[in-house]
Short mmCIF file of C-alpha atoms in Angstrom, two decimals:
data_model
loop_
_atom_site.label_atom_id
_atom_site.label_comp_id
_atom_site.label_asym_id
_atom_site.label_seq_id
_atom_site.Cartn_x
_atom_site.Cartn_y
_atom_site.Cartn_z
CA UNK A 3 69.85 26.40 132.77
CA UNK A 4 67.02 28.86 134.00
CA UNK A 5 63.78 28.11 132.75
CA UNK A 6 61.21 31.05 132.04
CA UNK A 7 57.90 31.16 132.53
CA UNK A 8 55.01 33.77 131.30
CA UNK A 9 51.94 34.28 133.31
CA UNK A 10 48.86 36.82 133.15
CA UNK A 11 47.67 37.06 129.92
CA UNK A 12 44.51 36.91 129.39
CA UNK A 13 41.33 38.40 127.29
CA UNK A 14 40.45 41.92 128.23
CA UNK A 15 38.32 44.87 126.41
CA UNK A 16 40.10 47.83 125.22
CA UNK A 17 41.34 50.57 127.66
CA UNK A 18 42.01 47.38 130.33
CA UNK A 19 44.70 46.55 131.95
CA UNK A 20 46.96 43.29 132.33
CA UNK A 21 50.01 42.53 134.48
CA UNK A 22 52.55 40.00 133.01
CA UNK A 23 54.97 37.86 134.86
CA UNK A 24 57.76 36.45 133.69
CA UNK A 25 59.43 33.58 136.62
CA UNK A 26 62.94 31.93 136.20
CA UNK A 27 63.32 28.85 138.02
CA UNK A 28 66.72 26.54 137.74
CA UNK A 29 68.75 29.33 138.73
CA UNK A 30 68.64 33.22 139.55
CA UNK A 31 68.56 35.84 136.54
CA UNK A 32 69.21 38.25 138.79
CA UNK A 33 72.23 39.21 137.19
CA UNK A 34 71.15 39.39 133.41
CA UNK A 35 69.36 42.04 131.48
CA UNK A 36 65.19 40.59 130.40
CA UNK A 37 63.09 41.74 127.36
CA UNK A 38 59.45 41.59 126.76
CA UNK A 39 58.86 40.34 123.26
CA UNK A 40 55.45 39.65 121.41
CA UNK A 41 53.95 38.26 118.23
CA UNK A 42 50.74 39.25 116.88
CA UNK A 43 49.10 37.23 114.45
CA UNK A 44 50.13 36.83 110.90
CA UNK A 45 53.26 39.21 112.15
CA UNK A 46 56.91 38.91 113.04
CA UNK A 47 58.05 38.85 116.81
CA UNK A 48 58.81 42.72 117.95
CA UNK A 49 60.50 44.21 120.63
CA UNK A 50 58.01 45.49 123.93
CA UNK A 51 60.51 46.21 126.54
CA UNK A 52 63.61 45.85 128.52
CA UNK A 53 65.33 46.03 132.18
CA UNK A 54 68.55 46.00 133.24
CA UNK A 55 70.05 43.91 135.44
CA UNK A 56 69.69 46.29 138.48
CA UNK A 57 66.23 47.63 137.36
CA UNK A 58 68.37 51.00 136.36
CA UNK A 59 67.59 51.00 132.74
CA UNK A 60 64.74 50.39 130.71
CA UNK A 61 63.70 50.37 127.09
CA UNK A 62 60.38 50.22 125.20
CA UNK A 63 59.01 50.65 121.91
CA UNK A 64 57.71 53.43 120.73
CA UNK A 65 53.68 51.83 120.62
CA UNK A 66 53.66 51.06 124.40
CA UNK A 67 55.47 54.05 125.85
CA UNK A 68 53.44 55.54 128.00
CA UNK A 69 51.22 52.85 128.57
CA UNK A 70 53.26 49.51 129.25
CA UNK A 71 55.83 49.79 132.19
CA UNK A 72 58.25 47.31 133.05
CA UNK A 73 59.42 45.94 136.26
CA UNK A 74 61.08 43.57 138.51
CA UNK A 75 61.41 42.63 142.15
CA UNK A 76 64.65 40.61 144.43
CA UNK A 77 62.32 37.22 144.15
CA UNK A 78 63.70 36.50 140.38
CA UNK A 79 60.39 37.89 138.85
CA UNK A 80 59.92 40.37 136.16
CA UNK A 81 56.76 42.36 134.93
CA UNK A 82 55.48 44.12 132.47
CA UNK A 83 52.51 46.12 133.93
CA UNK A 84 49.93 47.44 130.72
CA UNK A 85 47.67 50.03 130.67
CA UNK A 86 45.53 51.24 127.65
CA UNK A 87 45.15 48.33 126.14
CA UNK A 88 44.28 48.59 122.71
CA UNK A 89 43.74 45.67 120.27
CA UNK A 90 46.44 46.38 118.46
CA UNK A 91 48.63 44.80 121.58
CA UNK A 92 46.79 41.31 120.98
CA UNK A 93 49.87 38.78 120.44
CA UNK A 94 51.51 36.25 122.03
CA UNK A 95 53.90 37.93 124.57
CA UNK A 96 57.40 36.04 125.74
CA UNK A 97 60.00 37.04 128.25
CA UNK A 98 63.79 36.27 127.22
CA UNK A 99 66.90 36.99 129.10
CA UNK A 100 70.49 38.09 127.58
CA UNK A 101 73.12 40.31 128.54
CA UNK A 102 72.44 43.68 127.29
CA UNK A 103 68.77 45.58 127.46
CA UNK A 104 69.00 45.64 123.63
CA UNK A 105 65.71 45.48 121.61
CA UNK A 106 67.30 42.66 119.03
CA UNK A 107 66.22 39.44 119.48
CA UNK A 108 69.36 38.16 119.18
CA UNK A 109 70.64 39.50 122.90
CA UNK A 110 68.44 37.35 124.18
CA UNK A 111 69.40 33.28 124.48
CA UNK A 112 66.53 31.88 126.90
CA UNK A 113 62.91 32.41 126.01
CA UNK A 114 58.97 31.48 127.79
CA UNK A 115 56.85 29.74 126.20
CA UNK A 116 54.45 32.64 125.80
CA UNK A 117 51.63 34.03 127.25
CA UNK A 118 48.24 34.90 125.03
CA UNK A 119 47.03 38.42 125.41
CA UNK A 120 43.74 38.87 123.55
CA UNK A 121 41.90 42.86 123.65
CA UNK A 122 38.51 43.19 122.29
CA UNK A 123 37.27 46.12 120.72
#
C-alpha cells in the first residue's frame, strides 16, 4: 500500500508563499488522480485541489484559484505551489489519492498525515 507523506508547511506572514509536497513511497501513484485537502481550526476538512493522473486536469476551490496551483512531476511527487497567502489558508493541509479528481472526500482512500501551514497577519 503507498504511503503519503506531506512536507513544506510552515509559518509564513501574509502575502508569502509556501510550496507543499506530497511523496508516495511503497509503490508508484503515478497512475491515480491526488487531492489537496485542509482543515482549519475549529472547521471541517475542505477541498484545495486536484490533478489527474496525467497532470491534464485540475480542480480547485473557488478561495485559492488564482493563487494556489497544483502540480506534479515523473518522480511520484505532487505539489501544491501557494501564493497570496492569507490567514484565512492557516489549516492543516493533507494529500490523498483516489481515482477520480473529484473534490469529495470520499474519492480519495489513502491520506498524509498532514502538514501545518500557519499565516500571520
Amino acid at each position: 500500500q503507498v504511503q503519503l507523506v506531506e512536507s513544506g508547511g510552515g509559518l509564513v506572514q501574509a502575502g508569502g508563499s509556501l510550496r507543499l509536497s506530497c511523496a508516495a513511497s511503497g509503490r508508484t501513484f503515478s497512475s491515480n488522480a491526488v487531492g489537496w485537502f485542509r482543515r482549519a481550526p475549529g472547521k471541517e476538512r475542505e477541498f484545495v485541489a486536484a490533478i489527474s493522473w496525467n497532470g491534464g486536469s485540475t480542480k480547485y476551490t473557488d478561495s485559492v484559484k488564482g493563487r494556489f496551483t497544483i502540480s506534479r512531476d515523473n518522480a511520484n511527487t505532487v505539489y501544491l505551489q501557494m501564493n497570496s497567502l492569507e490567514p484565512e489558508d492557516t489549516a492543516v493541509y493533507y494529500c490523498a489519492i483516489g481515482w477520480m479528481t473529484a473534490q469529495a472526500m470520499g474519492a480519495y482512500n489513502n491520506w498524509g498525515q498532514g502538514t501545518q501551514v500557519t499565516v500571520s497577519s
